[in-house]
PDB file of C-alpha atoms in Angstrom:
ATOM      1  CA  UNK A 294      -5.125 -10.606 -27.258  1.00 88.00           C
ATOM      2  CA  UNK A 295      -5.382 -10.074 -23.601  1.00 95.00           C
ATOM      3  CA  UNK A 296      -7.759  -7.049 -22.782  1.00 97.00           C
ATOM      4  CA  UNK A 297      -7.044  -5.996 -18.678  1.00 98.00           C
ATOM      5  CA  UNK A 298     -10.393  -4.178 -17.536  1.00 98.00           C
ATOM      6  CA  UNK A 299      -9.798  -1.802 -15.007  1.00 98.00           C
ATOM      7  CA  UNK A 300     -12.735  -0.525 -12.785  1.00 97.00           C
ATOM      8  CA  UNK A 301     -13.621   2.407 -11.637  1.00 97.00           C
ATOM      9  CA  UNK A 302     -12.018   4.985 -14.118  1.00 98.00           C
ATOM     10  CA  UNK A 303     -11.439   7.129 -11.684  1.00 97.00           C
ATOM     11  CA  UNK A 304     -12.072   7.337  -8.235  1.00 96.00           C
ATOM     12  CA  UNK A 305     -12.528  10.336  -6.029  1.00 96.00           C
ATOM     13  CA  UNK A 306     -11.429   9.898  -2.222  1.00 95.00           C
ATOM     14  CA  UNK A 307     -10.659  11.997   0.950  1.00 96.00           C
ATOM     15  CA  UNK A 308      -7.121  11.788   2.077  1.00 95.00           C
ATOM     16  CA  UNK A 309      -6.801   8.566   4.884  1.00 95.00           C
ATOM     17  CA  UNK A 310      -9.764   6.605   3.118  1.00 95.00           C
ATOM     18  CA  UNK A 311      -9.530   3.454   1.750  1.00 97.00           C
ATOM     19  CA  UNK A 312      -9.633   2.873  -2.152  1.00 97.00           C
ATOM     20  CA  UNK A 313     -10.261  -0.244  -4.066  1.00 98.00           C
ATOM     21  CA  UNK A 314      -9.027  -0.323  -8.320  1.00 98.00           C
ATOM     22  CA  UNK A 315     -10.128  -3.846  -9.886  1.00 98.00           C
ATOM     23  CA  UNK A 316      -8.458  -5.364 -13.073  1.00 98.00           C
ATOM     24  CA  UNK A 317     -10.027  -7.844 -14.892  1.00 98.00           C
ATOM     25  CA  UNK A 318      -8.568  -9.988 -17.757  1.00 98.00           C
ATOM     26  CA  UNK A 319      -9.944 -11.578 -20.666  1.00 98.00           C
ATOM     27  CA  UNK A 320      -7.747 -14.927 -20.163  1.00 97.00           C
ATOM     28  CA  UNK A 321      -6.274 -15.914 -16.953  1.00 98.00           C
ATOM     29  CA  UNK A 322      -2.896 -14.949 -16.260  1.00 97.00           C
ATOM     30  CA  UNK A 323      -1.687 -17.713 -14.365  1.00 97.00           C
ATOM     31  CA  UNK A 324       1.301 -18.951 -16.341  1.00 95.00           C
ATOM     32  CA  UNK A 325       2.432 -22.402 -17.012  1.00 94.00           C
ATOM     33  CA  UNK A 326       4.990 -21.875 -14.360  1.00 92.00           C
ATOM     34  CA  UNK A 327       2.248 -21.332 -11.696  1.00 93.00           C
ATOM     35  CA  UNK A 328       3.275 -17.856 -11.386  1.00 94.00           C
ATOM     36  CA  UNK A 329       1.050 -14.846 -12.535  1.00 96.00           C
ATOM     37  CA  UNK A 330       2.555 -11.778 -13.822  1.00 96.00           C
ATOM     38  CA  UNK A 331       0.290  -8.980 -12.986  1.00 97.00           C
ATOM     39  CA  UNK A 332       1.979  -6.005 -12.041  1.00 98.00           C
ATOM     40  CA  UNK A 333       0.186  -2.631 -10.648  1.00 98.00           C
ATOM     41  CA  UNK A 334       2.248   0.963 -11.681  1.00 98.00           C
ATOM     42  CA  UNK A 335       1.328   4.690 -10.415  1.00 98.00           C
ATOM     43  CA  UNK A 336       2.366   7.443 -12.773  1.00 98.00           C
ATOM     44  CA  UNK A 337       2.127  10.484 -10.250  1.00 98.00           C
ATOM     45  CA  UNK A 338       1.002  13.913 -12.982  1.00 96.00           C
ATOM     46  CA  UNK A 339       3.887  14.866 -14.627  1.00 95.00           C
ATOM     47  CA  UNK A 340       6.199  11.840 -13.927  1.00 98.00           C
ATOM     48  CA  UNK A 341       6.588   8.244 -15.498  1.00 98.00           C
ATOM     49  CA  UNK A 342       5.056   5.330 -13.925  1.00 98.00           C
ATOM     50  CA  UNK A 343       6.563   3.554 -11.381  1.00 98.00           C
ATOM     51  CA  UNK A 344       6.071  -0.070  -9.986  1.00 98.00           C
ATOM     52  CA  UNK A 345       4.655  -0.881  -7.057  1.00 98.00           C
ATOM     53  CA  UNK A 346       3.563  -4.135  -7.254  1.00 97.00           C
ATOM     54  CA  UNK A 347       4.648  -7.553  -8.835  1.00 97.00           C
ATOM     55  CA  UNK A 348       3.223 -11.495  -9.054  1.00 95.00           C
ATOM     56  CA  UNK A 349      -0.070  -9.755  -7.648  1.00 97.00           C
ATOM     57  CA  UNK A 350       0.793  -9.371  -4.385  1.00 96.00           C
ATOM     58  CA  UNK A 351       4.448  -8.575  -3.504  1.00 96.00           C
ATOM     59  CA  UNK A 352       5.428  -4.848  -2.803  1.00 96.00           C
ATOM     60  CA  UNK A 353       8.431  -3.418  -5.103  1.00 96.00           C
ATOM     61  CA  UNK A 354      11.116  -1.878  -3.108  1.00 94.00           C
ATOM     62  CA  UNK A 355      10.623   1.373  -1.244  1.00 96.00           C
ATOM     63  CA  UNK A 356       6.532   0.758  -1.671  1.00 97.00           C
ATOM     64  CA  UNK A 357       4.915   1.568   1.519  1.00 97.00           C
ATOM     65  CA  UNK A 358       2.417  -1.336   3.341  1.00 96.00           C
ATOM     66  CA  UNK A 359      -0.588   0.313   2.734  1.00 97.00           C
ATOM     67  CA  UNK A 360      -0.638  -0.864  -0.924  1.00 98.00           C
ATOM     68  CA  UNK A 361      -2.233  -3.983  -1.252  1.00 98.00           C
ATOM     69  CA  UNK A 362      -1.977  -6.453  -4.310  1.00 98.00           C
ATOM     70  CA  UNK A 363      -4.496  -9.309  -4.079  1.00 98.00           C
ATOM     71  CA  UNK A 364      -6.604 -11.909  -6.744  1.00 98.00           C
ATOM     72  CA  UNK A 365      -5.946 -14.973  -8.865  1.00 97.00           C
ATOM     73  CA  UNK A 366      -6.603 -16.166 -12.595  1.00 97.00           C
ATOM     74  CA  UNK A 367      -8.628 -13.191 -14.235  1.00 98.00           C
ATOM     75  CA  UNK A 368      -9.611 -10.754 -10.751  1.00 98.00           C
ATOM     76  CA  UNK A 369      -7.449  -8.884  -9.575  1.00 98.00           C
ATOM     77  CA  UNK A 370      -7.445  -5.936  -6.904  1.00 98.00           C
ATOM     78  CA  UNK A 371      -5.432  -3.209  -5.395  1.00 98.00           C
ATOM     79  CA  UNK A 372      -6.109  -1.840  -2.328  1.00 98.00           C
ATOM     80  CA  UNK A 373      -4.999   1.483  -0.388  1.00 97.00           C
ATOM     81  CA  UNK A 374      -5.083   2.287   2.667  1.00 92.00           C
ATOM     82  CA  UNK A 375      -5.400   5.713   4.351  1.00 93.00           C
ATOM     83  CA  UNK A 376      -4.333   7.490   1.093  1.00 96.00           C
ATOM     84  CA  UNK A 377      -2.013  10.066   1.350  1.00 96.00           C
ATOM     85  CA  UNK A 378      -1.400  12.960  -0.912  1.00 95.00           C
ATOM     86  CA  UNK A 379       1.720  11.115  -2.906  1.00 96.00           C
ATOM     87  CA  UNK A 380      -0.886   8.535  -3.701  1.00 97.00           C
ATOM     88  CA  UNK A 381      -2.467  10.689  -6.161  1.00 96.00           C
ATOM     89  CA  UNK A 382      -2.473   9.550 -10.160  1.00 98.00           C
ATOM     90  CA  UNK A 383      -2.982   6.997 -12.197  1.00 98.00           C
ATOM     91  CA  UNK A 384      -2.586   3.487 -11.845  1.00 98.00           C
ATOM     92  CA  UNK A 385      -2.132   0.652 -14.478  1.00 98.00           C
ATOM     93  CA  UNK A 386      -2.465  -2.630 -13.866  1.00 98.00           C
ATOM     94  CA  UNK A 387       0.001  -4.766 -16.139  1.00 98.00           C
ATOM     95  CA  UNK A 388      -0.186  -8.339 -17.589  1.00 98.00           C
ATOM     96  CA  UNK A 389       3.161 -10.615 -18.607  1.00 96.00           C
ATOM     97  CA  UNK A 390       1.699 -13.886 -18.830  1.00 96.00           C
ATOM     98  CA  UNK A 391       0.337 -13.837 -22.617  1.00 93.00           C
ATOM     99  CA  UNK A 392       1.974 -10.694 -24.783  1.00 85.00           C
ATOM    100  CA  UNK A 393       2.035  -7.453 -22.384  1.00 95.00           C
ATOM    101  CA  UNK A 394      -0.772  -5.444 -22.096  1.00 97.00           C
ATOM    102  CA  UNK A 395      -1.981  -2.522 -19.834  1.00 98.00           C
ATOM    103  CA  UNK A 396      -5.204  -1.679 -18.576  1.00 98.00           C
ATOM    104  CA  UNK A 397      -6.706   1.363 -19.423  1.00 98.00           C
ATOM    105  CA  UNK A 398      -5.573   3.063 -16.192  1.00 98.00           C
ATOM    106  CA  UNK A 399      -7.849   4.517 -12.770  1.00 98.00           C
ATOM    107  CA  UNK A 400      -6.889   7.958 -12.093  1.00 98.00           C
ATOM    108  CA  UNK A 401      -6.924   8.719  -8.379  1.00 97.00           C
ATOM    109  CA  UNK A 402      -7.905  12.304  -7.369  1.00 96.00           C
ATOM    110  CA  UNK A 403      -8.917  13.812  -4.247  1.00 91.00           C
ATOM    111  CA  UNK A 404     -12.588  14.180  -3.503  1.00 90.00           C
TER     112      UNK A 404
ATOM    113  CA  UNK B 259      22.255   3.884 -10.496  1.00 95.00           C
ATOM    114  CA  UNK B 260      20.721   2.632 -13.382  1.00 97.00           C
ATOM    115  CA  UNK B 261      19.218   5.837 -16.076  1.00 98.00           C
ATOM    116  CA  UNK B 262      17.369   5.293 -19.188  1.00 98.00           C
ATOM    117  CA  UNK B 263      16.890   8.353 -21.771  1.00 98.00           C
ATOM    118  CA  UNK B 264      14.819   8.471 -24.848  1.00 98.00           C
ATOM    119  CA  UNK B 265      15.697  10.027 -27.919  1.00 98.00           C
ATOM    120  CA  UNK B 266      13.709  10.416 -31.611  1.00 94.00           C
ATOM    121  CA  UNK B 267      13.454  13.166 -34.020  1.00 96.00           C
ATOM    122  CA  UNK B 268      10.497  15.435 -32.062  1.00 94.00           C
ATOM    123  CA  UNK B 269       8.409  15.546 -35.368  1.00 98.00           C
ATOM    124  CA  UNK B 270       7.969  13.839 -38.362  1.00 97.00           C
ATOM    125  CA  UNK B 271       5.559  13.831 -41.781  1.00 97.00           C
ATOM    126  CA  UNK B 272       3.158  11.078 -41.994  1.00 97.00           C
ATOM    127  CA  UNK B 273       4.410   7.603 -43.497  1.00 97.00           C
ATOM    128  CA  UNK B 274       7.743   8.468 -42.772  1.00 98.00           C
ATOM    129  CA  UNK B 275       9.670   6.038 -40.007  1.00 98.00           C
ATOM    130  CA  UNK B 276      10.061   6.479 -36.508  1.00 98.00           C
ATOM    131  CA  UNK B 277      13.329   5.943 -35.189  1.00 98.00           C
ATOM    132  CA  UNK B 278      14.211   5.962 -31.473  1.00 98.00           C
ATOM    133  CA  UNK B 279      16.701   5.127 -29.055  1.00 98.00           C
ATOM    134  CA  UNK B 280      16.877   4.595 -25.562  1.00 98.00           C
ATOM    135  CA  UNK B 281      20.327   4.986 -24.373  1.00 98.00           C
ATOM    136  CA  UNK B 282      20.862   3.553 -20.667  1.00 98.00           C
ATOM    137  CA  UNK B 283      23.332   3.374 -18.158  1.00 98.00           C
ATOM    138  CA  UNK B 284      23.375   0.864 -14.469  1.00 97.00           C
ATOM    139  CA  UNK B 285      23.112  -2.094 -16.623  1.00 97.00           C
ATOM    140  CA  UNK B 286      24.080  -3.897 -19.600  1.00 97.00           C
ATOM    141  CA  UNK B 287      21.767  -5.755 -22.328  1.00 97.00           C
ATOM    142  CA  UNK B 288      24.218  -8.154 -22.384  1.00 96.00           C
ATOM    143  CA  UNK B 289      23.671  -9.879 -18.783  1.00 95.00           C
ATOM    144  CA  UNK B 290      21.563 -12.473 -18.746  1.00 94.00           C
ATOM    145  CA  UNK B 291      17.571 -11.688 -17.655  1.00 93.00           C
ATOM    146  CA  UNK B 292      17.976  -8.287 -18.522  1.00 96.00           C
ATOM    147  CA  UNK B 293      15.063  -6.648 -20.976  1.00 97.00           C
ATOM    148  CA  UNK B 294      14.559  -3.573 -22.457  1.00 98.00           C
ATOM    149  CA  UNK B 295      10.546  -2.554 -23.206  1.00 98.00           C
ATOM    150  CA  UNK B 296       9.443   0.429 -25.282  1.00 98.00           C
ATOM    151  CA  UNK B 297       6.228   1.798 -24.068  1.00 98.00           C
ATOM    152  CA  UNK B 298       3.927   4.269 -25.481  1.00 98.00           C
ATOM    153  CA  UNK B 299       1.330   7.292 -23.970  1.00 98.00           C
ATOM    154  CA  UNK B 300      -0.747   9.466 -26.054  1.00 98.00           C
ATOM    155  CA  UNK B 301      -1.608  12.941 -24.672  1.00 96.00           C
ATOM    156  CA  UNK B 302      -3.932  12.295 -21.875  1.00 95.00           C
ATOM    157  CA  UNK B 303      -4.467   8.808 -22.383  1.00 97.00           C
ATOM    158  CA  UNK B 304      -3.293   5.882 -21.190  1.00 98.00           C
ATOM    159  CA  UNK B 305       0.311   2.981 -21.541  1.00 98.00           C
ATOM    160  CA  UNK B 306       0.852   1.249 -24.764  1.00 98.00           C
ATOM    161  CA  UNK B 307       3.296  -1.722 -24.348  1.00 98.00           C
ATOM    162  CA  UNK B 308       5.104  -1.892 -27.678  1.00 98.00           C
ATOM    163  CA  UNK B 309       7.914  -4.570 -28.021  1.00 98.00           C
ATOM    164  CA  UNK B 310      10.867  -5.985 -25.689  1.00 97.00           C
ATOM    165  CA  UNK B 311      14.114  -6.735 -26.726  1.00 98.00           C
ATOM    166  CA  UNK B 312      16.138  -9.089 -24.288  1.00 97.00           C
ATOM    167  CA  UNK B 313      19.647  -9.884 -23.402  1.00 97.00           C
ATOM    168  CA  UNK B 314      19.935 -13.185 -26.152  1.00 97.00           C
ATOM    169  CA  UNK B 315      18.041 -10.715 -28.637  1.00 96.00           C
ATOM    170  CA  UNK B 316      14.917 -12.794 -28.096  1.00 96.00           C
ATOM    171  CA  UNK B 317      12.450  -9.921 -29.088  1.00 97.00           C
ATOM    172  CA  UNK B 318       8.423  -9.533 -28.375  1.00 96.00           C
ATOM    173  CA  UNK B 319       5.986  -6.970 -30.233  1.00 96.00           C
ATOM    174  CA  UNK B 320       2.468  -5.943 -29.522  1.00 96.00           C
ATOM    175  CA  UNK B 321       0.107  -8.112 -32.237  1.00 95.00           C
ATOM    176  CA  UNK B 322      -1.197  -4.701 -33.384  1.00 94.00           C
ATOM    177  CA  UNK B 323       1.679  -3.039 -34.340  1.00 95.00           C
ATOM    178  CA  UNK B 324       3.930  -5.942 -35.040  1.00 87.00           C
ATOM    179  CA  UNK B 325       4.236  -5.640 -39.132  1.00 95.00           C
ATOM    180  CA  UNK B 326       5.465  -1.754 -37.974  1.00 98.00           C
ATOM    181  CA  UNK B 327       7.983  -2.316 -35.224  1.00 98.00           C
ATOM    182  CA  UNK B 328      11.110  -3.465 -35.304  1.00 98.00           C
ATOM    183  CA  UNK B 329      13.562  -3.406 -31.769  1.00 98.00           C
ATOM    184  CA  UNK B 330      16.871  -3.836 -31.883  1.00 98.00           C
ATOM    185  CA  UNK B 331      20.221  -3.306 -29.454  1.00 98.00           C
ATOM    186  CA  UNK B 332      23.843  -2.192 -29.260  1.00 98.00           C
ATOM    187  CA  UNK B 333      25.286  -3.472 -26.435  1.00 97.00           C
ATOM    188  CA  UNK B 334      28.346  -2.020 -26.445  1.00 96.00           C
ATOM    189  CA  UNK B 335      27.425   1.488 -26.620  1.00 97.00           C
ATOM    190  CA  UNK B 336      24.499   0.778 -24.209  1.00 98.00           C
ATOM    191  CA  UNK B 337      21.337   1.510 -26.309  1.00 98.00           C
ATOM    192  CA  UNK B 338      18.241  -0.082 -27.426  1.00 98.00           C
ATOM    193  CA  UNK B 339      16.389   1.165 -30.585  1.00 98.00           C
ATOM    194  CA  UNK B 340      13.306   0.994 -31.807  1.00 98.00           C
ATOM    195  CA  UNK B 341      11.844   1.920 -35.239  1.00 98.00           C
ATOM    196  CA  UNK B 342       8.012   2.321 -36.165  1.00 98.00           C
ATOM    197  CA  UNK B 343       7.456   2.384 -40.184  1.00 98.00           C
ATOM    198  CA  UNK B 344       4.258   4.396 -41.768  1.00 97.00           C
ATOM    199  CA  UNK B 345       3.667   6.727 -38.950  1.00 98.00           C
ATOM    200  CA  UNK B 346       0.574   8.809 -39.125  1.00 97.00           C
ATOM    201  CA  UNK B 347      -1.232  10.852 -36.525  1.00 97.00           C
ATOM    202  CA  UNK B 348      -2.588   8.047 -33.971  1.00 97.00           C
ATOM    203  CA  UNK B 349       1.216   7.942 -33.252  1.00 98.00           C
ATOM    204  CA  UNK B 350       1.968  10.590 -31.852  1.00 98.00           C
ATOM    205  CA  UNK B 351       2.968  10.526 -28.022  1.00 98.00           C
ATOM    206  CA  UNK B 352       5.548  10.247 -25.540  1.00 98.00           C
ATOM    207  CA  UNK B 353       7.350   7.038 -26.067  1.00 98.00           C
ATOM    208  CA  UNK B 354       9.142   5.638 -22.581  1.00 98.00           C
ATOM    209  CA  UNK B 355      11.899   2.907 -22.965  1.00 98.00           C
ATOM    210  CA  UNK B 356      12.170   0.879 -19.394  1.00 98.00           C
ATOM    211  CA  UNK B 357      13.832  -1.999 -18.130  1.00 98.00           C
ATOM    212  CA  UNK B 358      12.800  -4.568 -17.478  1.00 97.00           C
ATOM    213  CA  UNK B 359      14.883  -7.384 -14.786  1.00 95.00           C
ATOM    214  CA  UNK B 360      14.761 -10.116 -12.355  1.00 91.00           C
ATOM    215  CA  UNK B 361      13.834  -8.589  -8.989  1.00 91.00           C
ATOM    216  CA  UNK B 362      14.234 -10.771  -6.123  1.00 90.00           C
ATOM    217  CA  UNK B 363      13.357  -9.200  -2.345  1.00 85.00           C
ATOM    218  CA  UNK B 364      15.069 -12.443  -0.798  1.00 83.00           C
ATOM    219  CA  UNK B 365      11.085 -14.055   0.127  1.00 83.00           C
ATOM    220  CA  UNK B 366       9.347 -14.142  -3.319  1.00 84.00           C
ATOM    221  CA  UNK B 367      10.785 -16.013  -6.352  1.00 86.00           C
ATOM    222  CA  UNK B 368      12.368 -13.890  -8.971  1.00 88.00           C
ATOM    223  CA  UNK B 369      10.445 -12.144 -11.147  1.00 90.00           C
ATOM    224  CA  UNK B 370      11.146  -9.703 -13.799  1.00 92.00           C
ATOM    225  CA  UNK B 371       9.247  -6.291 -13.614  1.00 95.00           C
ATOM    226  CA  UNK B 372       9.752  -2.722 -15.256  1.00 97.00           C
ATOM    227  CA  UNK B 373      12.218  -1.706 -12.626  1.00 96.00           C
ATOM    228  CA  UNK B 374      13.339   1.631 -14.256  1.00 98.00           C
ATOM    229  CA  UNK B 375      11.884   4.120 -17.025  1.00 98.00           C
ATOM    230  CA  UNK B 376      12.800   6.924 -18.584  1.00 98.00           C
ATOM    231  CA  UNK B 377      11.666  10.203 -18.749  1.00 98.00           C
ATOM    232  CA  UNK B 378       9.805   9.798 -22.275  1.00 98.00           C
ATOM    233  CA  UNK B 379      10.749  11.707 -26.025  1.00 98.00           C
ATOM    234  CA  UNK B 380       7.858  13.432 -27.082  1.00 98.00           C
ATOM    235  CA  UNK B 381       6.954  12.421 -30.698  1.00 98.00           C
ATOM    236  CA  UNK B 382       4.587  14.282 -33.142  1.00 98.00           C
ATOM    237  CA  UNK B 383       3.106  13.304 -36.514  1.00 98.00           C
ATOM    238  CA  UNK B 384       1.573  16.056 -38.368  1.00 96.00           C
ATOM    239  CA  UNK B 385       1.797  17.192 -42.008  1.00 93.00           C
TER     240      UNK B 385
END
């Protein structure tokens, strides 16, 4: 099975920093196809999650610039710039290359 | 405006089955590319991917559930359904159904992602 590390847990920050979530997988995730299907979701408290990033890199629609998808074969990284208060949760970084998995989440919380 | 809603009995006795359905509307299981996942979230922990069902009833299930789960679909009436056999108490937790389709933003290829969840049926074991 795939296992998708994520790193830090969570991850205390100041509204308009910067933070940094890394997922790392057990097998790379490049596909046959040359295409890697790592996905990044936020579930906001209370709510379901929510994409906001697909093939590593590419915003979903509606996601604002400031979230950054980046990495290749097993390290991967999202970025966010000057977060904002909607920002706030938990993020998941998702593999579809081998059978799905999630990681085990980074919960974002104000500092 | 595509919806997805979970349904399931709320609680059930341990070793009993599991039986949910996701009924959606927006979409049909019938078009081709278009998936339906079932995911899974225990209280205060984190997403479970389950098993997929797809639009020619190819079907996926997580390796350490698989001799539990079995997914299934009605197109016609719009629902996917998903059934979990010997339940005990490390199943208990809100189970999300989402879709899953080709998104295409007219610069990257196509590529199918969890576009839409539901709201998630809250499911308890306990004696």
């Amino acid at each position: 099975d795939v296992v998708l590390t994520q790193t830090p847990v969570s991850l205390s920050v100041t509204l308009g920093d910067q933070a940094s979530i890394s997922c790392r997988s057990s097998q790379s995730l490049e596909y046959s196809d040359g295409y890697t299907y790592l996905e990044w979701y936020l579930q906001k408290p209370g709510q379901s999650p929510q994409l906001l990033i697909y093939g590593v890199s590419n915003r979903f629609s509606g996601v604002p610039d400031r979230f950054i998808g980046s990495g290749s074969g097993t390290d991967f990284t999202l970025k966010i710039s000057r977060v904002e208060p909607e920002d706030l949760g938990v993020y998941y970084c998702f593999q579809a290359t081998h059978e799905n998995t999630f990681g085990a989440g980074t919960k974002l919380e104000l500092k | 405006q595509v919806t997805l809603k979970e349904s399931g009995p709320g609680i059930l006795q341990p070793s009993q089955t599991l039986s949910l359905t996701c009924s959606f509307s927006g979409f049909s299981l019938s078009t081709s590319g278009i998936c339906v996942s079932w995911i899974r979230q225990p209280s205060g922990k984190g997403l479970e991917w389950l098993a997929t069902i797809c639009w020619e009833d190819s079907k996926g299930y997580n390796p350490s559930l698989k001799n539990r789960l079995t997914i299934s679909k009605d197109t016609s009436n719009n629902q996917a359904f998903l059934k979990i056999t010997s339940v005990d108490t490390a199943d208990t937790a809100i189970y999300y159904c989402a879709r899953r389709a080709e998104y295409y933003d007219g610069y990257y290829p196509p590529m199918e992602v969890m576009d839409a969840w539901g709201q998630g049926a809250s499911v308890t074991v306990s004696s």
